[in-house]
mmCIF file of C-alpha atoms in Angstrom:
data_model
loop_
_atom_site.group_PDB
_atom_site.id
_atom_site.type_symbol
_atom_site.label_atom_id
_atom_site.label_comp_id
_atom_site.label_asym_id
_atom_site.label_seq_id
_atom_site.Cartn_x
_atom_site.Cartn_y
_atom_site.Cartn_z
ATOM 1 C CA UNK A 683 19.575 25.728 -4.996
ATOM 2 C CA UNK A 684 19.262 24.684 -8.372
ATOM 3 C CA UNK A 685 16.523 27.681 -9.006
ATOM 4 C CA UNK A 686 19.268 30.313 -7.711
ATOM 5 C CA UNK A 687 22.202 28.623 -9.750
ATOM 6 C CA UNK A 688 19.981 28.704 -12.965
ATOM 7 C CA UNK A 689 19.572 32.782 -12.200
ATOM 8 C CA UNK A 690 22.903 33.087 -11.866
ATOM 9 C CA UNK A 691 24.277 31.644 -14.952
ATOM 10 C CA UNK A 692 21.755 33.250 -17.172
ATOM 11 C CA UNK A 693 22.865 36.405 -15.405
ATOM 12 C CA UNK A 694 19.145 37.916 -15.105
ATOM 13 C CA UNK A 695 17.910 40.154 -11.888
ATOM 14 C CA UNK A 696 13.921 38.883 -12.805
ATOM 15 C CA UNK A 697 13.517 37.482 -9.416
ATOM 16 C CA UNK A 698 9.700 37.368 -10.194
ATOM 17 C CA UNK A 699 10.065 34.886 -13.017
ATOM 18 C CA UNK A 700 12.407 32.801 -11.166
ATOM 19 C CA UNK A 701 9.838 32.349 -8.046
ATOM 20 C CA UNK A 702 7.164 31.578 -10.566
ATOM 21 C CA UNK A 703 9.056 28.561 -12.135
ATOM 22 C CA UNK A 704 10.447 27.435 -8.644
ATOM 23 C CA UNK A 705 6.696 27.472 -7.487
ATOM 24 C CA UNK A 706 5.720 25.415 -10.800
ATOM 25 C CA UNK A 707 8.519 23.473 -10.202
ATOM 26 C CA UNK A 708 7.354 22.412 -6.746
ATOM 27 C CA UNK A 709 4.092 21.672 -7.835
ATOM 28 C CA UNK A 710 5.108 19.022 -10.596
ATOM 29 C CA UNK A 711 5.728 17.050 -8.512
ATOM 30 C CA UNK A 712 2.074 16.375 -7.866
ATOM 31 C CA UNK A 713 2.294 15.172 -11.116
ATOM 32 C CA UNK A 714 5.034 13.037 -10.676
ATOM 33 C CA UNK A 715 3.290 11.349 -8.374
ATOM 34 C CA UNK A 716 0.151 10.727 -9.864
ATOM 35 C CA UNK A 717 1.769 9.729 -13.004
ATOM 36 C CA UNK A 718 3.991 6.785 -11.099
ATOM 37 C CA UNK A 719 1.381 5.812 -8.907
ATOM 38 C CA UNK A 720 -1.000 5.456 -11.542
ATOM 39 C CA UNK A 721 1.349 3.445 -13.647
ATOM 40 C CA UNK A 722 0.547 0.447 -11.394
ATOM 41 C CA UNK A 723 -3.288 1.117 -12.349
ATOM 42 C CA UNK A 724 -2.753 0.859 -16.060
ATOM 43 C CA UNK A 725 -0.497 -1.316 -16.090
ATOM 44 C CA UNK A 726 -3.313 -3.808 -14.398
ATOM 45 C CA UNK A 727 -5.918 -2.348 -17.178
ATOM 46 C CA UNK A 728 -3.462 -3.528 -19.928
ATOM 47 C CA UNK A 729 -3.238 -7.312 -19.018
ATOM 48 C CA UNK A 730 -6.885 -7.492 -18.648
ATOM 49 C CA UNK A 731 -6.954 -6.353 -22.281
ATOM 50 C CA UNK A 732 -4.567 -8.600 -23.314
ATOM 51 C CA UNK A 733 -6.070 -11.441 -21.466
ATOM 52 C CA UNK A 734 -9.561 -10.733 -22.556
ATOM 53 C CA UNK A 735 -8.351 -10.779 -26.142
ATOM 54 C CA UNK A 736 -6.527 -13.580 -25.743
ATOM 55 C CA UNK A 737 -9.735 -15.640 -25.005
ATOM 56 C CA UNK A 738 -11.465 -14.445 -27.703
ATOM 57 C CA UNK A 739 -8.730 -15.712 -30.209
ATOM 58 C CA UNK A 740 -9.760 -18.250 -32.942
ATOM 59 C CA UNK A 741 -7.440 -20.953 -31.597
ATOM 60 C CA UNK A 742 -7.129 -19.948 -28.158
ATOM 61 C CA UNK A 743 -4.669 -22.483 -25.666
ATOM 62 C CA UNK A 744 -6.334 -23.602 -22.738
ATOM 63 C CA UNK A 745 -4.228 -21.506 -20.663
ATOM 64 C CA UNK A 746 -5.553 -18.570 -22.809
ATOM 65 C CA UNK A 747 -9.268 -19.620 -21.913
ATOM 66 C CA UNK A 748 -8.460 -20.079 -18.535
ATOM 67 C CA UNK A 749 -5.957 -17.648 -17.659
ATOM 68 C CA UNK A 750 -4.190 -17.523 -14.281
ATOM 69 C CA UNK A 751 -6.094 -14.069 -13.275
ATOM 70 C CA UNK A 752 -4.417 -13.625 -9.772
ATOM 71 C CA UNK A 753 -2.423 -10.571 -10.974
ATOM 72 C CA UNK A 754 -5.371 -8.599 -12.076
ATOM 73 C CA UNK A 755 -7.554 -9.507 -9.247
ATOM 74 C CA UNK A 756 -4.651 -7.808 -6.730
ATOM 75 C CA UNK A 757 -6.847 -6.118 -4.227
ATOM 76 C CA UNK A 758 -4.217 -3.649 -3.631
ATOM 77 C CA UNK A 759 -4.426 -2.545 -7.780
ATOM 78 C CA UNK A 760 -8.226 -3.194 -7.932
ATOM 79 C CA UNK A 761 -8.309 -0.043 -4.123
ATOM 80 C CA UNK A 762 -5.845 1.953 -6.600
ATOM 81 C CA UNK A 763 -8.056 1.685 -9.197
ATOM 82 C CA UNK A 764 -11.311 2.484 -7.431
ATOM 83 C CA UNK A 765 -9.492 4.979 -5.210
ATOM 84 C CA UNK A 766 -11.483 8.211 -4.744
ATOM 85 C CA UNK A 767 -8.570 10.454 -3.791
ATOM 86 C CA UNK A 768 -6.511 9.374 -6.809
ATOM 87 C CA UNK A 769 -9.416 9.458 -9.575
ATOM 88 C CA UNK A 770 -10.007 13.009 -8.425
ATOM 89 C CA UNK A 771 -6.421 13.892 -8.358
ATOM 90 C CA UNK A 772 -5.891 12.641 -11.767
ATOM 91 C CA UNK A 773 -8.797 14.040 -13.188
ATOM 92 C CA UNK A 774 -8.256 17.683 -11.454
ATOM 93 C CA UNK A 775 -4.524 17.844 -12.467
ATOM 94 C CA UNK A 776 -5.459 16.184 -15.979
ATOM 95 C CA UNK A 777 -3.004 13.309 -15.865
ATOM 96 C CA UNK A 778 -3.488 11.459 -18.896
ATOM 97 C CA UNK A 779 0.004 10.226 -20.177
ATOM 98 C CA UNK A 780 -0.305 6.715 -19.968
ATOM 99 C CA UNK A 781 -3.497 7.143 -22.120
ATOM 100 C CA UNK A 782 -1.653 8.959 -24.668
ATOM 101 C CA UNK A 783 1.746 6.960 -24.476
ATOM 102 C CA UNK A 784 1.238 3.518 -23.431
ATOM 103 C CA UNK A 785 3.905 1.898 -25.204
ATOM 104 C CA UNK A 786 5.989 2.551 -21.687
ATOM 105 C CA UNK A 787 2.980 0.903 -20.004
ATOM 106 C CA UNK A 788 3.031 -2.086 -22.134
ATOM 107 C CA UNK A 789 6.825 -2.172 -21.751
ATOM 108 C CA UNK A 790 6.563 -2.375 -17.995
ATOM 109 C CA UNK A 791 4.029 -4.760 -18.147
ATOM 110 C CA UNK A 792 6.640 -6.971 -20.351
ATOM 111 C CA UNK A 793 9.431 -6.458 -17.620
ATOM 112 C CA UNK A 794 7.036 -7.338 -14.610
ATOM 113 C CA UNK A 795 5.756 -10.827 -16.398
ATOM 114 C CA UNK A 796 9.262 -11.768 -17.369
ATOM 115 C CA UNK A 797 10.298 -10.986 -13.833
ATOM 116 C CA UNK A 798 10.961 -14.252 -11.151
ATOM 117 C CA UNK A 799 9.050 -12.141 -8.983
ATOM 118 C CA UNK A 800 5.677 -12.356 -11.117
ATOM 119 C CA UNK A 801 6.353 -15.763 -11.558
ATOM 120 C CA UNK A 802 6.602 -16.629 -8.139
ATOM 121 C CA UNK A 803 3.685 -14.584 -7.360
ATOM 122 C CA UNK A 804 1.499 -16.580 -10.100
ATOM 123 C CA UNK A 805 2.192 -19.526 -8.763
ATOM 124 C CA UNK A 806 1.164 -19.290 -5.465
ATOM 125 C CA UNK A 807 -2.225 -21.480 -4.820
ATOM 126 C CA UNK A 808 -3.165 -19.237 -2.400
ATOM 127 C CA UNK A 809 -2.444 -15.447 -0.706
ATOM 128 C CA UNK A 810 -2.756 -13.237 1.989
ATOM 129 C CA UNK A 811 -3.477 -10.000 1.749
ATOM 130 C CA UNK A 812 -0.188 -9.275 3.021
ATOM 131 C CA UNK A 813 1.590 -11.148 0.479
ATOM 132 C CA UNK A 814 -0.758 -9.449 -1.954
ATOM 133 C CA UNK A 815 0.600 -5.919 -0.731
ATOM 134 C CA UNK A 816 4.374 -7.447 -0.750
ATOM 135 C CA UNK A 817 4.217 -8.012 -4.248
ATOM 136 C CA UNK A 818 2.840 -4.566 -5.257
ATOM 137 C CA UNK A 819 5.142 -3.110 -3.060
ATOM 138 C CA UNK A 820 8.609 -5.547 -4.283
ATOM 139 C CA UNK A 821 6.798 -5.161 -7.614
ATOM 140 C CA UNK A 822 7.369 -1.032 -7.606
ATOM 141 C CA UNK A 823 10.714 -0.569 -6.101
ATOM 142 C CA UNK A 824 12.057 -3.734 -8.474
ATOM 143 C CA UNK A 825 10.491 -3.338 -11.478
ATOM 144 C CA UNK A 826 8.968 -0.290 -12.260
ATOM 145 C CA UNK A 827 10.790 2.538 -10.227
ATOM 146 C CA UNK A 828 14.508 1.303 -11.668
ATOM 147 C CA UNK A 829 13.015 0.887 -15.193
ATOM 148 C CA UNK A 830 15.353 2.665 -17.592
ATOM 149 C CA UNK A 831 12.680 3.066 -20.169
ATOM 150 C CA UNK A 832 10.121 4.547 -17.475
ATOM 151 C CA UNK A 833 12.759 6.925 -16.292
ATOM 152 C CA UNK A 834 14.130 7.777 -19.848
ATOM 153 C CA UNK A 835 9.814 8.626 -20.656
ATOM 154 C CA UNK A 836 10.305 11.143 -17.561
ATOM 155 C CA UNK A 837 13.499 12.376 -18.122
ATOM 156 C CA UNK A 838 12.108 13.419 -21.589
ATOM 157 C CA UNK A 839 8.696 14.720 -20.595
ATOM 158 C CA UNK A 840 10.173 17.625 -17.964
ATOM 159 C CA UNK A 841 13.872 17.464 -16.839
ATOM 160 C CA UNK A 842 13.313 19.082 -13.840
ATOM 161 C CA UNK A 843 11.298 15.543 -12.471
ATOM 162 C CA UNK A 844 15.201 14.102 -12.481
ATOM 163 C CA UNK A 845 16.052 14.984 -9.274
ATOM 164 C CA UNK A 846 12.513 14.697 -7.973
ATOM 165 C CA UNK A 847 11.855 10.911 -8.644
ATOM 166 C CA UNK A 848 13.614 9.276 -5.858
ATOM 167 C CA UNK A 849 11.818 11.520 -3.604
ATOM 168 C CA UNK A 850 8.564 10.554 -5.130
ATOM 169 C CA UNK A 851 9.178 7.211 -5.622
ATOM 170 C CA UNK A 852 10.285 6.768 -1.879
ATOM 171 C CA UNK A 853 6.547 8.704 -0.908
ATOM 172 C CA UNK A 854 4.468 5.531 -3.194
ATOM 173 C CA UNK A 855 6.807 2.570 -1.358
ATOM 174 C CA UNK A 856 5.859 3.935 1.661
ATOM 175 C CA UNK A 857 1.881 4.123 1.605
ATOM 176 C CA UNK A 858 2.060 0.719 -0.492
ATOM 177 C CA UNK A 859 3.907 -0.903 2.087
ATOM 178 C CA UNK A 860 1.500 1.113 4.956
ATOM 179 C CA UNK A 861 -1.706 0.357 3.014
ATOM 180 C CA UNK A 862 -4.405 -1.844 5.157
ATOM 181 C CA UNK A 863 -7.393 -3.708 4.126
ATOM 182 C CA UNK A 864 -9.431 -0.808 4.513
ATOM 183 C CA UNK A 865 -8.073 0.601 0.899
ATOM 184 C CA UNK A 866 -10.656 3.048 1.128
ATOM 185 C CA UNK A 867 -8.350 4.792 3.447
ATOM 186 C CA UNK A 868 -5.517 5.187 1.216
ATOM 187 C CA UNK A 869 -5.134 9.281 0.251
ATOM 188 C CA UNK A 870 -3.097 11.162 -2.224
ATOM 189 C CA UNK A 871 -0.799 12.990 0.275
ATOM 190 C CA UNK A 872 -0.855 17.058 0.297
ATOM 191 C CA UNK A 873 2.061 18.303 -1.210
ATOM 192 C CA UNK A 874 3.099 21.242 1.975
ATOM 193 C CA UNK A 875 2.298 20.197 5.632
ATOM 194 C CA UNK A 876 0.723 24.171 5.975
ATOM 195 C CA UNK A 877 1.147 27.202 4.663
ATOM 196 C CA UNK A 878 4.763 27.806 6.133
ATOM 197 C CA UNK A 879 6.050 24.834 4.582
ATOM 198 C CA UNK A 880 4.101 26.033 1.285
ATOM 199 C CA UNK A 881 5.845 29.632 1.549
ATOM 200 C CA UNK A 882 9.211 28.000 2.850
ATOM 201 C CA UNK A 883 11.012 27.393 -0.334
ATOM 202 C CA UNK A 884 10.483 30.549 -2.229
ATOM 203 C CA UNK A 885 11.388 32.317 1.197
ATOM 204 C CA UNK A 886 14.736 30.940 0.945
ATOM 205 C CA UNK A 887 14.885 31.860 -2.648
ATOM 206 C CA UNK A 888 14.167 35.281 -1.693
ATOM 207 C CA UNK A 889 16.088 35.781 1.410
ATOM 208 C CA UNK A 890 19.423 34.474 -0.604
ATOM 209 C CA UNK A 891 18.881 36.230 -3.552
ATOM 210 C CA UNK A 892 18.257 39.341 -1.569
ATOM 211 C CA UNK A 893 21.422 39.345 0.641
ATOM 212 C CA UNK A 894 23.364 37.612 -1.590
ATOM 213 C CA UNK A 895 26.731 40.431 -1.032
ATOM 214 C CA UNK A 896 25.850 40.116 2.762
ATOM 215 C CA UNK A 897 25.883 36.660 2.963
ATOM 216 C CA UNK A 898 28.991 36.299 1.087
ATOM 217 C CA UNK A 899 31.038 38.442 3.364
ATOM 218 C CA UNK A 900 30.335 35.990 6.089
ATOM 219 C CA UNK A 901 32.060 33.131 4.646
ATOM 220 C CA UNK A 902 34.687 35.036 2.721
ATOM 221 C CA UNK A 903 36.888 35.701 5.597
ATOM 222 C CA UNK A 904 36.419 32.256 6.566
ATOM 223 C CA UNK A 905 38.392 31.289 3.334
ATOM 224 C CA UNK A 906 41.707 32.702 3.520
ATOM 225 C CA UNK A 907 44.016 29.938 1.386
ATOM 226 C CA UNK A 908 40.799 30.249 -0.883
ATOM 227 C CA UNK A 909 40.319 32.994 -3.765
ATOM 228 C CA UNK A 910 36.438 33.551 -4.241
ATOM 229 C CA UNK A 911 36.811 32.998 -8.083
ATOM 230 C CA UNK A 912 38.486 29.679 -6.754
ATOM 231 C CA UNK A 913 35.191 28.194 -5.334
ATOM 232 C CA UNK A 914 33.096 26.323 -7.355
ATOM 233 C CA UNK A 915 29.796 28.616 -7.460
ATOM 234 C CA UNK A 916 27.435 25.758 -6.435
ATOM 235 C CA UNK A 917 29.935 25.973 -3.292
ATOM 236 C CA UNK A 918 29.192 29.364 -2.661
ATOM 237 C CA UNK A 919 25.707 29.148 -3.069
ATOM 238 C CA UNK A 920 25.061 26.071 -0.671
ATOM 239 C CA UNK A 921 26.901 28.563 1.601
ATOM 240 C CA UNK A 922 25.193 31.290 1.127
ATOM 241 C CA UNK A 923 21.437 29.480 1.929
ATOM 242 C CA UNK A 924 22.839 27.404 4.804
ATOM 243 C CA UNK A 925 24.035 31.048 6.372
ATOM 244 C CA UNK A 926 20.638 32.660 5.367
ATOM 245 C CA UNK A 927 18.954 29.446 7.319
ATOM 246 C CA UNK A 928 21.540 30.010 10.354
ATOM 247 C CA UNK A 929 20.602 33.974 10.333
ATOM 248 C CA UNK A 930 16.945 34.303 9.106
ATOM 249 C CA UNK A 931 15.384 31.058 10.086
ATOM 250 C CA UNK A 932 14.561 30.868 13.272
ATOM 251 C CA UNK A 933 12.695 27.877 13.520
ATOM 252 C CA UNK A 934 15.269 25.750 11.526
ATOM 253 C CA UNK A 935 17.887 23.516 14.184
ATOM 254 C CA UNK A 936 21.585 24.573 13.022
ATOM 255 C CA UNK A 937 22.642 20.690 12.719
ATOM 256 C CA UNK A 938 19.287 20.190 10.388
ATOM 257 C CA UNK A 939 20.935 23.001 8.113
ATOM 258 C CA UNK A 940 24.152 21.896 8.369
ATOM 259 C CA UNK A 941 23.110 17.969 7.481
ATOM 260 C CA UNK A 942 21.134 18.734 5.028
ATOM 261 C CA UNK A 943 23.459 21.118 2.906
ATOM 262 C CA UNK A 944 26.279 18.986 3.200
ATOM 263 C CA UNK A 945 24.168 16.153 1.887
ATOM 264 C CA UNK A 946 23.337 18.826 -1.230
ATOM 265 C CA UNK A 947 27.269 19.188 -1.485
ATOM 266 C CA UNK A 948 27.790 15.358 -1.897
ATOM 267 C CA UNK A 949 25.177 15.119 -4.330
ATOM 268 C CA UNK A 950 25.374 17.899 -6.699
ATOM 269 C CA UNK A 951 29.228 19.684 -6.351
ATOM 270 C CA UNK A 952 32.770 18.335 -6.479
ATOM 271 C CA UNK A 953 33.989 14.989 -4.349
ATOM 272 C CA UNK A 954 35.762 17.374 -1.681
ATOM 273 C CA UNK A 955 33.379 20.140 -1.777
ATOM 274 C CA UNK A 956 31.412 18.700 1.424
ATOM 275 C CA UNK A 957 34.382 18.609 3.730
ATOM 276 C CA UNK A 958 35.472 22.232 2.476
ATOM 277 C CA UNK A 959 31.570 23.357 2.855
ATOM 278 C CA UNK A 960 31.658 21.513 6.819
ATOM 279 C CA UNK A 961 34.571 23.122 7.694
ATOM 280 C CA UNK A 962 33.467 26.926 6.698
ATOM 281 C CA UNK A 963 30.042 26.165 8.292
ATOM 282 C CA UNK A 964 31.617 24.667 11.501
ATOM 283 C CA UNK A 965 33.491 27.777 12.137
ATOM 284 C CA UNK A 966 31.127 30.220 11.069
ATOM 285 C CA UNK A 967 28.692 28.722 13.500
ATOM 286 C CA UNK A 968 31.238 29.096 16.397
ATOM 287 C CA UNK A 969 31.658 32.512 15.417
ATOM 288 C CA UNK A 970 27.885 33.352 14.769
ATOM 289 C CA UNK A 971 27.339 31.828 18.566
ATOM 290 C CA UNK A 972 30.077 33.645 20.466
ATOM 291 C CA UNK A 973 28.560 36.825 18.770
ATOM 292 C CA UNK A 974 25.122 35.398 19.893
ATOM 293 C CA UNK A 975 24.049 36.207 15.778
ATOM 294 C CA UNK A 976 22.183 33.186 15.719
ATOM 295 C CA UNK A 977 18.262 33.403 17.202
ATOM 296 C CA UNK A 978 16.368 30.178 17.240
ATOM 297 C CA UNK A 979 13.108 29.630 18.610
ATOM 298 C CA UNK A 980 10.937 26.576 19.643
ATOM 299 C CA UNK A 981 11.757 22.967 21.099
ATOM 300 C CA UNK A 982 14.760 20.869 19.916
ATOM 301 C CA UNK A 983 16.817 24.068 18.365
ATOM 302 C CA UNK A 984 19.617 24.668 20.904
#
């Protein structure tokens, strides 16, 4: 949506450039990933520094000689750290920002040891390794996927990760709530399911781009109180794919496209725009059907 939008308000035909940075886009997200997940790794290498150099200190406190060292003896951040299938993501992909800007790191490190949730943690005499998994997990989603100055460090390194985060950070909560005591188990997730789901988004670029004055005459007649100029243009073009999923996907349920476009109208366009955008789709559907226009294929898509 947001690739076909950008093409139309710089008012190029390059299709070809606009697939390549919709690809790239899609595959930052890797990144993403790696970079938040590995945020919980560093953050765990920073307060052994700190402690370790606390100790050696001239006039160390007993505490300081004797720290409490149940944070950085986690066994959920000591798997992350050892982790096969996240060292060699990191190291393929060359993720390095947290060596090259841990201020952030240090920052969230800060937030999580001035959090009641830290505290509690600390002073537990003993754990579970459930409770140890809790606390990485409560300690993500509280702490460090809200953080304002994380997300202001992302926001700044590529804009397009914006709209990606939640997605992302949704991905880590789940394994970190799913992860056993076999750690060795836990992998970096593929990005596509196959090759269709690889080939799916720049398909739908395509297809829309490509029949962009066919699809429009679907839905134009379906607007008469509306003049096309009218309607916002993200309108139009959440139209325009949901039609080109209706007519040219056959494998995609019509109530799938239709849920998940209107949830693209509530997020992104104006307050009304979903109930205008259900409405058109509703009856185009009805007419599509009658005309027996739409063709799906497979289990679960009548």
């Amino acid at each position: 949506m947001q690739s076909i939008y950008a093409m139309h308000q710089s008012g190029t035909d390059d299709l070809e450039k606009q697939e390549k940075f919709l690809q790239a886009s899609l595959e930052n997200i890797v990144d993403l990933y790696l970079i938040m997940l590995s945020s919980l790794v560093e953050i765990r290498k920073k307060e052994i520094e700190y402690l370790d150099i606390a100790q050696k200190k001239h006039l160390a406190t007993p505490e300081e000689r004797n720290p409490n060292q149940r944070f950085i003896n986690n066994p959920i951040l000591i798997a992350l750290d050892e982790n096969n299938s996240l060292s060699i993501a990191l190291e393929k992909r060359k993720i390095n920002n947290w060596q090259i800007n841990d201020d952030t790191i240090l920052l969230l490190l800060q937030d999580v040891k001035n959090s009641e949730l830290y505290e509690k943690y600390m002073a537990k005499s003993e754990t579970t390794f459930e409770e140890e998994r809790f606390f990485v997990a409560d300690m993500f989603s509280e702490l460090i996927a809200p953080n304002d100055k994380l997300y202001s460090y992302l926001e700044d390194f590529k804009l397009t990760w914006v709209d990606d985060i939640p997605v992302v950070n949704t991905q880590i909560l789940k394994q970190l709530k799913q992860i056993s005591a076999n750690t060795e188990l836990f992998r970096v997730p593929a990005l596509y399911k196959d090759i269709e789901d690889k080939e799916f988004g720049v398909t739908l670029f395509r297809k829309t781009i490509l029949n962009d004055s066919e699809l429009t005459k679907e839905f134009v007649d379906k607007t008469p109180n509306w003049d096309l100029e009218r309607i916002a243009e993200l309108d139009t073009i959440i139209l325009k794919m949901a039609i080109c999923e209706f007519l040219k996907f056959p494998s995609i349920p019509v109530k799938v496209t239709i849920n998940e476009y209107l949830e693209l109208a509530k997020e992104y366009s104006t307050p009304k725009s979903s109930l205008f955008i259900n409405g058109i789709l509703d009856n185009l559907v009805k007419d599509f059907q009658a005309k027996d226009r739409i063709k799906k294929v497979g289990r679960g898509l009548i």
